[in-house]
Amino acid sequence: MKLCVLSLSFFFFLFLSIAYGLNANCDTQDQDSTLQVFHIFSPCSPFRPSKAISWEETVMEMQRSDQARLQYFSSLVAKKSIVPIASGRQTIQSPTYILRIRIGTPPQTMLMAMDTSNDAALLPCNGCLGCSTVFNSVKSTTFKNHACGAAQCHQVPLSTCGGSVCSFNMSYGGSTIAANLSQDTVTLATDPVPNYTFGCIQKTTGSSVPSQGLLGLGRGPLSLLSQTQTLYHSTFSYCLPSFRSLNFSGSLRLGPTGQPPRIKTTPLLKNPRRSSLYYVNLIGIKVGRKKVDIPASALAFNPTTGAGTIFDSGTVYTRLVAPAYTAVRDEFRKRVGNLTVTSLGGFDTCYSVPIVAPTITFMFSGLNMTLLPDNLLIHSTAGSTTCLALAASEIGVSSELNVIANMQQQNHRVLIDVPNSRLGVAREQCS
């Protein structure tokens, strides 16, 4: 089964669209096995900012969102449940790509964030205090709440019973969410999935409200992969388009059919402390043709501490543990030449003159992923500032975790094949 999706925008195209009024086709409907996906703040999204923001403000906001997401990764170590519905508590603040789904009978269209590092589906429901757009469960003839004795209820950490309904609470920062564990028919393009379990949000407080919902593509029992296992066999791939393209065209393919047959792969690693995340074995990094000197401990996979390397669709900029980042950054600066280096927010390698950047290659067991300048450099709107779009993981914020983020994944096909325990990467122009 193939599920293609179209992404109409990314964050920098967001800035251009709002500031300069570029047109976007927002009326195209989902057809056959095709779903559109677009950035939450694109011109097609009801959640976009009401006024233009500068390039510097855009970069700072994405860095703040990444910090919240990295904090979420850190929090997973303390959880022993393999299905933390609350795992979306930091992530839902900063989804990168959202897609339209239909839920209920008759179907209602909702927007949900696509997230490879979460299991749960969360939707704001009718009667929700503090929510904006909601799913009206009263109008669906196939909706029902899970009872306290349901097997799914036991898969939710800290679940409680309000009467006979299974419910749960989650908190983060100054915000809280209260939800019922519910089920209904979810339709992805033309594929109906009956009895899909999700968190039906009843109340939110604070400023970090998941207004568009969240669809988890992790590998826990309540994730999309697990709930559609007979349909898609826990296999999917995606290609994220470059934000520099005016016609963003990415794809998410669910199921083994249509996946690239000759893609190079590396083994997926399983971490019981962070069971939803897609770990791989990063064995080295090259800058240009030189393999930089990185302590083995900076790249090592450690299930006890949660250390290692993951692929994540929701983090914007790749983070490397401090020793690895310092080694890569220093060699990058050396290759660029003796130019004045400035900083911008969390980026410490910026230039005010044009540069010729070397490639950076992530070396995994069985495959190499070479990043070209479009995957490595961000440029100001006027072109006067260029920054290396990598950063060091900060102390106390998942400081032991290397995160291969979505900017570095752009124009690559990333395959997740859970039954065969492998992750594949191949260069693909999907912009």
GROMACS .gro file of C-alpha atoms in nm:
model
  431
    1MET     CA    1   0.000   0.000   0.000
    2LYS     CA    2   0.143   0.338  -0.099
    3LEU     CA    3   0.054   0.665   0.071
    4CYS     CA    4   0.199   0.975  -0.093
    5VAL     CA    5   0.187   1.314   0.072
    6LEU     CA    6   0.257   1.666  -0.050
    7SER     CA    7   0.431   1.921   0.169
    8LEU     CA    8   0.353   2.276   0.059
    9SER     CA    9   0.587   2.462   0.287
   10PHE     CA   10   0.873   2.464   0.530
   11PHE     CA   11   0.972   2.730   0.777
   12PHE     CA   12   1.176   2.954   0.549
   13PHE     CA   13   0.918   2.933   0.274
   14LEU     CA   14   0.676   3.036   0.548
   15PHE     CA   15   0.869   3.359   0.591
   16LEU     CA   16   0.880   3.428   0.216
   17SER     CA   17   0.513   3.347   0.173
   18ILE     CA   18   0.394   3.573   0.451
   19ALA     CA   19   0.636   3.856   0.386
   20TYR     CA   20   0.614   3.862   0.007
   21GLY     CA   21   0.272   3.714  -0.064
   22LEU     CA   22   0.377   3.411  -0.269
   23ASN     CA   23   0.077   3.214  -0.384
   24ALA     CA   24   0.009   2.861  -0.263
   25ASN     CA   25  -0.246   2.615  -0.392
   26CYS     CA   26  -0.440   2.524  -0.080
   27ASP     CA   27  -0.752   2.385  -0.246
   28THR     CA   28  -0.617   2.057  -0.385
   29GLN     CA   29  -0.810   1.767  -0.234
   30ASP     CA   30  -0.676   1.429  -0.125
   31GLN     CA   31  -0.728   1.171  -0.398
   32ASP     CA   32  -0.682   0.797  -0.421
   33SER     CA   33  -0.384   0.718  -0.195
   34THR     CA   34  -0.257   1.075  -0.176
   35LEU     CA   35  -0.262   1.305   0.126
   36GLN     CA   36  -0.131   1.659   0.134
   37VAL     CA   37   0.112   1.754   0.407
   38PHE     CA   38   0.219   2.109   0.482
   39HIS     CA   39   0.401   2.306   0.746
   40ILE     CA   40   0.193   2.414   1.041
   41PHE     CA   41   0.272   2.781   0.968
   42SER     CA   42   0.241   2.763   0.588
   43PRO     CA   43  -0.002   2.989   0.396
   44CYS     CA   44  -0.237   2.687   0.380
   45SER     CA   45  -0.248   2.642   0.756
   46PRO     CA   46  -0.498   2.811   0.990
   47PHE     CA   47  -0.226   2.809   1.258
   48ARG     CA   48   0.020   3.039   1.075
   49PRO     CA   49   0.138   3.363   1.241
   50SER     CA   50  -0.082   3.667   1.189
   51LYS     CA   51   0.213   3.891   1.097
   52ALA     CA   52   0.546   3.858   0.919
   53ILE     CA   53   0.854   3.763   1.121
   54SER     CA   54   1.218   3.827   1.040
   55TRP     CA   55   1.467   3.560   0.937
   56GLU     CA   56   1.651   3.596   1.268
   57GLU     CA   57   1.325   3.558   1.463
   58THR     CA   58   1.239   3.250   1.257
   59VAL     CA   59   1.575   3.087   1.335
   60MET     CA   60   1.544   3.167   1.706
   61GLU     CA   61   1.191   3.025   1.722
   62MET     CA   62   1.295   2.699   1.557
   63GLN     CA   63   1.586   2.668   1.800
   64ARG     CA   64   1.352   2.718   2.094
   65SER     CA   65   1.119   2.451   1.955
   66ASP     CA   66   1.411   2.213   1.910
   67GLN     CA   67   1.516   2.269   2.271
   68ALA     CA   68   1.170   2.167   2.391
   69ARG     CA   69   1.187   1.855   2.176
   70LEU     CA   70   1.532   1.758   2.304
   71GLN     CA   71   1.403   1.801   2.658
   72TYR     CA   72   1.127   1.555   2.570
   73PHE     CA   73   1.388   1.301   2.455
   74SER     CA   74   1.562   1.342   2.792
   75SER     CA   75   1.239   1.283   2.979
   76LEU     CA   76   1.189   0.945   2.812
   77VAL     CA   77   1.469   0.788   3.015
   78ALA     CA   78   1.266   0.825   3.332
   79LYS     CA   79   0.967   0.646   3.179
   80LYS     CA   80   0.952   0.268   3.171
   81SER     CA   81   0.622   0.232   2.987
   82ILE     CA   82   0.668   0.143   2.624
   83VAL     CA   83   0.358   0.338   2.527
   84PRO     CA   84   0.385   0.683   2.688
   85ILE     CA   85   0.079   0.866   2.556
   86ALA     CA   86   0.225   1.163   2.739
   87SER     CA   87   0.527   1.139   2.513
   88GLY     CA   88   0.380   1.416   2.301
   89ARG     CA   89   0.390   1.665   2.585
   90GLN     CA   90   0.690   1.861   2.464
   91THR     CA   91   0.676   1.768   2.098
   92ILE     CA   92   0.328   1.889   2.014
   93GLN     CA   93   0.445   2.246   2.061
   94SER     CA   94   0.654   2.232   1.744
   95PRO     CA   95   0.533   1.993   1.476
   96THR     CA   96   0.710   2.033   1.145
   97TYR     CA   97   0.472   1.873   0.895
   98ILE     CA   98   0.100   1.829   0.932
   99LEU     CA   99  -0.145   1.621   0.727
  100ARG     CA  100  -0.516   1.603   0.683
  101ILE     CA  101  -0.695   1.298   0.814
  102ARG     CA  102  -1.062   1.213   0.831
  103ILE     CA  103  -1.206   1.077   1.151
  104GLY     CA  104  -1.550   0.955   1.247
  105THR     CA  105  -1.870   0.855   1.066
  106PRO     CA  106  -1.952   1.068   0.875
  107PRO     CA  107  -1.587   1.177   0.848
  108GLN     CA  108  -1.461   1.508   0.984
  109THR     CA  109  -1.133   1.652   0.853
  110MET     CA  110  -0.864   1.729   1.112
  111LEU     CA  111  -0.502   1.839   1.093
  112MET     CA  112  -0.242   1.625   1.268
  113ALA     CA  113   0.133   1.652   1.309
  114MET     CA  114   0.339   1.368   1.157
  115ASP     CA  115   0.597   1.260   1.414
  116THR     CA  116   0.834   0.963   1.392
  117SER     CA  117   0.936   0.981   1.759
  118ASN     CA  118   0.593   0.950   1.918
  119ASP     CA  119   0.343   0.667   1.957
  120ALA     CA  120   0.021   0.840   2.045
  121ALA     CA  121  -0.254   1.010   1.851
  122LEU     CA  122  -0.401   1.313   2.028
  123LEU     CA  123  -0.706   1.508   1.911
  124PRO     CA  124  -0.888   1.803   2.071
  125CYS     CA  125  -1.251   1.695   2.110
  126ASN     CA  126  -1.586   1.868   2.148
  127GLY     CA  127  -1.640   2.031   2.483
  128CYS     CA  128  -1.267   2.074   2.533
  129LEU     CA  129  -1.185   2.368   2.758
  130GLY     CA  130  -0.900   2.571   2.613
  131CYS     CA  131  -0.908   2.415   2.264
  132SER     CA  132  -0.979   2.583   1.931
  133THR     CA  133  -1.049   2.345   1.640
  134VAL     CA  134  -1.209   2.026   1.774
  135PHE     CA  135  -1.334   1.688   1.660
  136ASN     CA  136  -1.707   1.664   1.734
  137SER     CA  137  -1.739   1.311   1.864
  138VAL     CA  138  -2.114   1.350   1.924
  139LYS     CA  139  -2.170   1.361   1.548
  140SER     CA  140  -1.983   1.034   1.487
  141THR     CA  141  -2.182   0.711   1.499
  142THR     CA  142  -1.862   0.502   1.536
  143PHE     CA  143  -1.705   0.694   1.825
  144LYS     CA  144  -1.675   0.547   2.173
  145ASN     CA  145  -1.463   0.586   2.484
  146HIS     CA  146  -1.251   0.302   2.616
  147ALA     CA  147  -1.367   0.155   2.944
  148CYS     CA  148  -1.132   0.132   3.240
  149GLY     CA  149  -1.094  -0.240   3.193
  150ALA     CA  150  -0.991  -0.217   2.829
  151ALA     CA  151  -0.647  -0.350   2.739
  152GLN     CA  152  -0.558  -0.014   2.583
  153CYS     CA  153  -0.621   0.160   2.914
  154HIS     CA  154  -0.343  -0.044   3.076
  155GLN     CA  155  -0.101   0.079   2.809
  156VAL     CA  156  -0.140   0.442   2.917
  157PRO     CA  157   0.085   0.558   3.203
  158LEU     CA  158  -0.099   0.697   3.504
  159SER     CA  159  -0.444   0.629   3.362
  160THR     CA  160  -0.743   0.700   3.585
  161CYS     CA  161  -1.116   0.629   3.580
  162GLY     CA  162  -1.371   0.908   3.573
  163GLY     CA  163  -1.683   0.699   3.606
  164SER     CA  164  -1.641   0.415   3.357
  165VAL     CA  165  -1.418   0.601   3.106
  166CYS     CA  166  -1.042   0.550   3.088
  167SER     CA  167  -0.871   0.889   3.111
  168PHE     CA  168  -0.525   1.034   3.170
  169ASN     CA  169  -0.350   1.360   3.247
  170MET     CA  170  -0.022   1.498   3.118
  171SER     CA  171   0.165   1.812   3.216
  172TYR     CA  172   0.460   2.009   3.085
  173GLY     CA  173   0.593   2.352   3.164
  174GLY     CA  174   0.298   2.560   3.276
  175SER     CA  175   0.051   2.356   3.072
  176THR     CA  176  -0.163   2.051   3.137
  177ILE     CA  177  -0.382   1.827   2.922
  178ALA     CA  178  -0.665   1.600   3.037
  179ALA     CA  179  -0.794   1.343   2.788
  180ASN     CA  180  -1.013   1.038   2.754
  181LEU     CA  181  -0.883   0.728   2.578
  182SER     CA  182  -1.119   0.687   2.286
  183GLN     CA  183  -1.157   0.514   1.950
  184ASP     CA  184  -1.313   0.583   1.613
  185THR     CA  185  -1.264   0.516   1.244
  186VAL     CA  186  -0.967   0.703   1.098
  187THR     CA  187  -0.938   0.735   0.720
  188LEU     CA  188  -0.597   0.793   0.561
  189ALA     CA  189  -0.663   0.893   0.199
  190THR     CA  190  -0.897   0.607   0.096
  191ASP     CA  191  -0.785   0.360   0.364
  192PRO     CA  192  -1.027   0.335   0.658
  193VAL     CA  193  -0.884   0.214   0.989
  194PRO     CA  194  -1.171   0.119   1.222
  195ASN     CA  195  -1.146   0.135   1.602
  196TYR     CA  196  -0.834   0.354   1.604
  197THR     CA  197  -0.733   0.441   1.961
  198PHE     CA  198  -0.639   0.801   2.042
  199GLY     CA  199  -0.638   1.054   2.323
  200CYS     CA  200  -0.954   1.267   2.304
  201ILE     CA  201  -0.849   1.593   2.472
  202GLN     CA  202  -1.103   1.734   2.718
  203LYS     CA  203  -0.916   2.021   2.881
  204THR     CA  204  -0.601   2.223   2.831
  205THR     CA  205  -0.440   2.498   3.033
  206GLY     CA  206  -0.134   2.708   2.958
  207SER     CA  207   0.008   2.816   2.624
  208SER     CA  208   0.139   2.488   2.477
  209VAL     CA  209  -0.184   2.352   2.335
  210PRO     CA  210  -0.173   2.093   2.051
  211SER     CA  211  -0.431   2.276   1.841
  212GLN     CA  212  -0.392   2.052   1.535
  213GLY     CA  213  -0.344   1.711   1.699
  214LEU     CA  214  -0.061   1.460   1.680
  215LEU     CA  215  -0.016   1.136   1.484
  216GLY     CA  216   0.267   0.917   1.615
  217LEU     CA  217   0.475   0.700   1.380
  218GLY     CA  218   0.679   0.539   1.657
  219ARG     CA  219   0.679   0.164   1.720
  220GLY     CA  220   0.480   0.126   2.042
  221PRO     CA  221   0.148  -0.064   2.069
  222LEU     CA  222  -0.069   0.247   2.027
  223SER     CA  223   0.125   0.401   1.736
  224LEU     CA  224   0.002   0.420   1.378
  225LEU     CA  225   0.241   0.139   1.282
  226SER     CA  226   0.105  -0.097   1.543
  227GLN     CA  227  -0.262  -0.013   1.493
  228THR     CA  228  -0.231  -0.057   1.114
  229GLN     CA  229   0.010  -0.350   1.124
  230THR     CA  230  -0.209  -0.579   0.913
  231LEU     CA  231  -0.251  -0.303   0.654
  232TYR     CA  232   0.098  -0.151   0.632
  233HIS     CA  233   0.316  -0.419   0.799
  234SER     CA  234   0.501  -0.163   1.017
  235THR     CA  235   0.687  -0.023   0.717
  236PHE     CA  236   0.701   0.332   0.583
  237SER     CA  237   0.932   0.579   0.414
  238TYR     CA  238   0.929   0.954   0.369
  239CYS     CA  239   1.108   1.220   0.167
  240LEU     CA  240   1.111   1.575   0.301
  241PRO     CA  241   1.144   1.856   0.045
  242SER     CA  242   1.390   2.142   0.070
  243PHE     CA  243   1.252   2.461   0.216
  244ARG     CA  244   1.417   2.651  -0.071
  245SER     CA  245   1.176   2.506  -0.326
  246LEU     CA  246   0.866   2.707  -0.416
  247ASN     CA  247   0.673   2.389  -0.505
  248PHE     CA  248   0.717   2.162  -0.208
  249SER     CA  249   0.647   1.800  -0.293
  250GLY     CA  250   0.734   1.534  -0.040
  251SER     CA  251   0.594   1.188   0.016
  252LEU     CA  252   0.510   0.950   0.296
  253ARG     CA  253   0.468   0.591   0.179
  254LEU     CA  254   0.301   0.346   0.414
  255GLY     CA  255   0.353  -0.024   0.360
  256PRO     CA  256   0.623  -0.233   0.188
  257THR     CA  257   0.480  -0.181  -0.161
  258GLY     CA  258   0.655   0.088  -0.362
  259GLN     CA  259   0.957   0.120  -0.135
  260PRO     CA  260   1.297   0.159  -0.310
  261PRO     CA  261   1.426  -0.196  -0.370
  262ARG     CA  262   1.800  -0.119  -0.373
  263ILE     CA  263   1.821   0.129  -0.089
  264LYS     CA  264   2.121   0.088   0.141
  265THR     CA  265   2.026   0.016   0.499
  266THR     CA  266   2.165   0.006   0.849
  267PRO     CA  267   2.030  -0.200   1.141
  268LEU     CA  268   1.770  -0.043   1.367
  269LEU     CA  269   1.867  -0.063   1.732
  270LYS     CA  270   1.616  -0.115   2.011
  271ASN     CA  271   1.639   0.086   2.332
  272PRO     CA  272   1.393  -0.035   2.599
  273ARG     CA  273   1.427   0.294   2.785
  274ARG     CA  274   1.326   0.493   2.476
  275SER     CA  275   1.143   0.227   2.283
  276SER     CA  276   0.963   0.454   2.037
  277LEU     CA  277   1.278   0.616   1.896
  278TYR     CA  278   1.455   0.493   1.582
  279TYR     CA  279   1.816   0.433   1.691
  280VAL     CA  280   2.099   0.352   1.449
  281ASN     CA  281   2.472   0.294   1.489
  282LEU     CA  282   2.668   0.608   1.391
  283ILE     CA  283   3.030   0.494   1.359
  284GLY     CA  284   3.199   0.807   1.225
  285ILE     CA  285   3.169   1.147   1.057
  286LYS     CA  286   3.364   1.286   0.763
  287VAL     CA  287   3.415   1.652   0.674
  288GLY     CA  288   3.510   1.652   0.310
  289ARG     CA  289   3.718   1.336   0.271
  290LYS     CA  290   3.861   1.348   0.620
  291LYS     CA  291   3.719   1.132   0.897
  292VAL     CA  292   3.734   1.353   1.204
  293ASP     CA  293   3.867   1.230   1.536
  294ILE     CA  294   3.568   1.168   1.765
  295PRO     CA  295   3.583   0.974   2.093
  296ALA     CA  296   3.404   0.640   2.055
  297SER     CA  297   3.197   0.718   2.364
  298ALA     CA  298   3.038   1.017   2.186
  299LEU     CA  299   2.882   0.789   1.924
  300ALA     CA  300   2.827   0.469   2.123
  301PHE     CA  301   2.480   0.320   2.166
  302ASN     CA  302   2.397   0.266   2.533
  303PRO     CA  303   2.050   0.131   2.621
  304THR     CA  304   2.108   0.200   2.990
  305THR     CA  305   2.163   0.574   2.955
  306GLY     CA  306   1.971   0.632   2.632
  307ALA     CA  307   2.286   0.743   2.451
  308GLY     CA  308   2.326   0.691   2.079
  309THR     CA  309   2.194   0.831   1.751
  310ILE     CA  310   1.835   0.864   1.631
  311PHE     CA  311   1.656   0.979   1.316
  312ASP     CA  312   1.377   1.225   1.399
  313SER     CA  313   1.131   1.403   1.170
  314GLY     CA  314   1.030   1.669   1.422
  315THR     CA  315   1.362   1.825   1.522
  316VAL     CA  316   1.470   2.090   1.270
  317TYR     CA  317   1.849   2.104   1.316
  318THR     CA  318   2.082   1.810   1.381
  319ARG     CA  319   2.232   1.799   1.729
  320LEU     CA  320   2.556   1.618   1.809
  321VAL     CA  321   2.698   1.547   2.153
  322ALA     CA  322   2.958   1.808   2.243
  323PRO     CA  323   3.281   1.617   2.156
  324ALA     CA  324   3.142   1.510   1.818
  325TYR     CA  325   3.009   1.854   1.734
  326THR     CA  326   3.332   2.030   1.831
  327ALA     CA  327   3.539   1.798   1.612
  328VAL     CA  328   3.307   1.842   1.312
  329ARG     CA  329   3.277   2.219   1.358
  330ASP     CA  330   3.651   2.275   1.390
  331GLU     CA  331   3.725   2.074   1.074
  332PHE     CA  332   3.445   2.256   0.890
  333ARG     CA  333   3.591   2.595   0.986
  334LYS     CA  334   3.936   2.478   0.879
  335ARG     CA  335   3.805   2.369   0.537
  336VAL     CA  336   3.617   2.695   0.483
  337GLY     CA  337   3.933   2.894   0.547
  338ASN     CA  338   4.055   3.178   0.761
  339LEU     CA  339   3.736   3.385   0.769
  340THR     CA  340   3.572   3.576   1.052
  341VAL     CA  341   3.323   3.356   1.237
  342THR     CA  342   3.013   3.499   1.407
  343SER     CA  343   2.718   3.343   1.589
  344LEU     CA  344   2.339   3.351   1.569
  345GLY     CA  345   2.147   3.207   1.861
  346GLY     CA  346   2.262   2.847   1.908
  347PHE     CA  347   2.466   2.850   1.585
  348ASP     CA  348   2.830   2.935   1.648
  349THR     CA  349   2.966   2.904   1.293
  350CYS     CA  350   2.823   3.185   1.079
  351TYR     CA  351   2.982   3.391   0.804
  352SER     CA  352   2.897   3.731   0.655
  353VAL     CA  353   3.070   3.655   0.323
  354PRO     CA  354   3.003   3.378   0.067
  355ILE     CA  355   3.173   3.047   0.151
  356VAL     CA  356   3.251   2.720  -0.023
  357ALA     CA  357   3.133   2.455   0.221
  358PRO     CA  358   3.270   2.101   0.237
  359THR     CA  359   3.033   1.806   0.248
  360ILE     CA  360   2.967   1.629   0.576
  361THR     CA  361   2.911   1.253   0.575
  362PHE     CA  362   2.743   1.057   0.851
  363MET     CA  363   2.887   0.704   0.848
  364PHE     CA  364   2.651   0.432   0.967
  365SER     CA  365   2.695   0.057   0.971
  366GLY     CA  366   2.624  -0.039   0.610
  367LEU     CA  367   2.563   0.307   0.460
  368ASN     CA  368   2.696   0.660   0.431
  369MET     CA  369   2.473   0.969   0.426
  370THR     CA  370   2.651   1.259   0.255
  371LEU     CA  371   2.511   1.607   0.316
  372LEU     CA  372   2.546   1.873   0.048
  373PRO     CA  373   2.539   2.249   0.121
  374ASP     CA  374   2.159   2.262   0.096
  375ASN     CA  375   2.143   2.022   0.392
  376LEU     CA  376   2.412   2.204   0.587
  377LEU     CA  377   2.373   2.580   0.546
  378ILE     CA  378   2.099   2.827   0.628
  379HIS     CA  379   2.105   3.170   0.466
  380SER     CA  380   1.946   3.497   0.567
  381THR     CA  381   1.677   3.633   0.338
  382ALA     CA  382   1.916   3.898   0.206
  383GLY     CA  383   2.193   3.641   0.171
  384SER     CA  384   2.429   3.836   0.393
  385THR     CA  385   2.463   3.570   0.664
  386THR     CA  386   2.530   3.197   0.627
  387CYS     CA  387   2.538   2.955   0.921
  388LEU     CA  388   2.633   2.590   0.962
  389ALA     CA  389   2.297   2.436   1.058
  390LEU     CA  390   2.433   2.195   1.319
  391ALA     CA  391   2.459   2.247   1.692
  392ALA     CA  392   2.585   2.080   2.007
  393SER     CA  393   2.343   1.907   2.242
  394GLU     CA  394   2.330   2.117   2.555
  395ILE     CA  395   2.418   1.984   2.898
  396GLY     CA  396   2.109   1.847   3.067
  397VAL     CA  397   1.901   1.852   2.748
  398SER     CA  398   1.951   1.505   2.604
  399SER     CA  399   2.323   1.578   2.606
  400GLU     CA  400   2.408   1.212   2.533
  401LEU     CA  401   2.188   1.189   2.221
  402ASN     CA  402   2.279   1.257   1.858
  403VAL     CA  403   1.969   1.360   1.660
  404ILE     CA  404   1.968   1.346   1.278
  405ALA     CA  405   1.706   1.614   1.214
  406ASN     CA  406   1.474   1.700   0.929
  407MET     CA  407   1.682   1.972   0.759
  408GLN     CA  408   1.964   1.720   0.716
  409GLN     CA  409   1.713   1.459   0.592
  410GLN     CA  410   1.566   1.680   0.322
  411ASN     CA  411   1.586   1.537  -0.030
  412HIS     CA  412   1.664   1.192   0.109
  413ARG     CA  413   1.431   0.892   0.112
  414VAL     CA  414   1.431   0.755   0.467
  415LEU     CA  415   1.294   0.402   0.501
  416ILE     CA  416   1.179   0.254   0.832
  417ASP     CA  417   1.130  -0.123   0.809
  418VAL     CA  418   1.047  -0.249   1.158
  419PRO     CA  419   0.985  -0.620   1.072
  420ASN     CA  420   1.333  -0.644   0.918
  421SER     CA  421   1.481  -0.408   1.179
  422ARG     CA  422   1.645  -0.175   0.930
  423LEU     CA  423   1.661   0.194   0.838
  424GLY     CA  424   1.749   0.297   0.484
  425VAL     CA  425   1.867   0.625   0.334
  426ALA     CA  426   1.896   0.720  -0.033
  427ARG     CA  427   1.938   1.054  -0.204
  428GLU     CA  428   1.612   1.160  -0.375
  429GLN     CA  429   1.503   1.491  -0.517
  430CYS     CA  430   1.155   1.537  -0.373
  431SER     CA  431   1.143   1.916  -0.387
   0.00000   0.00000   0.00000
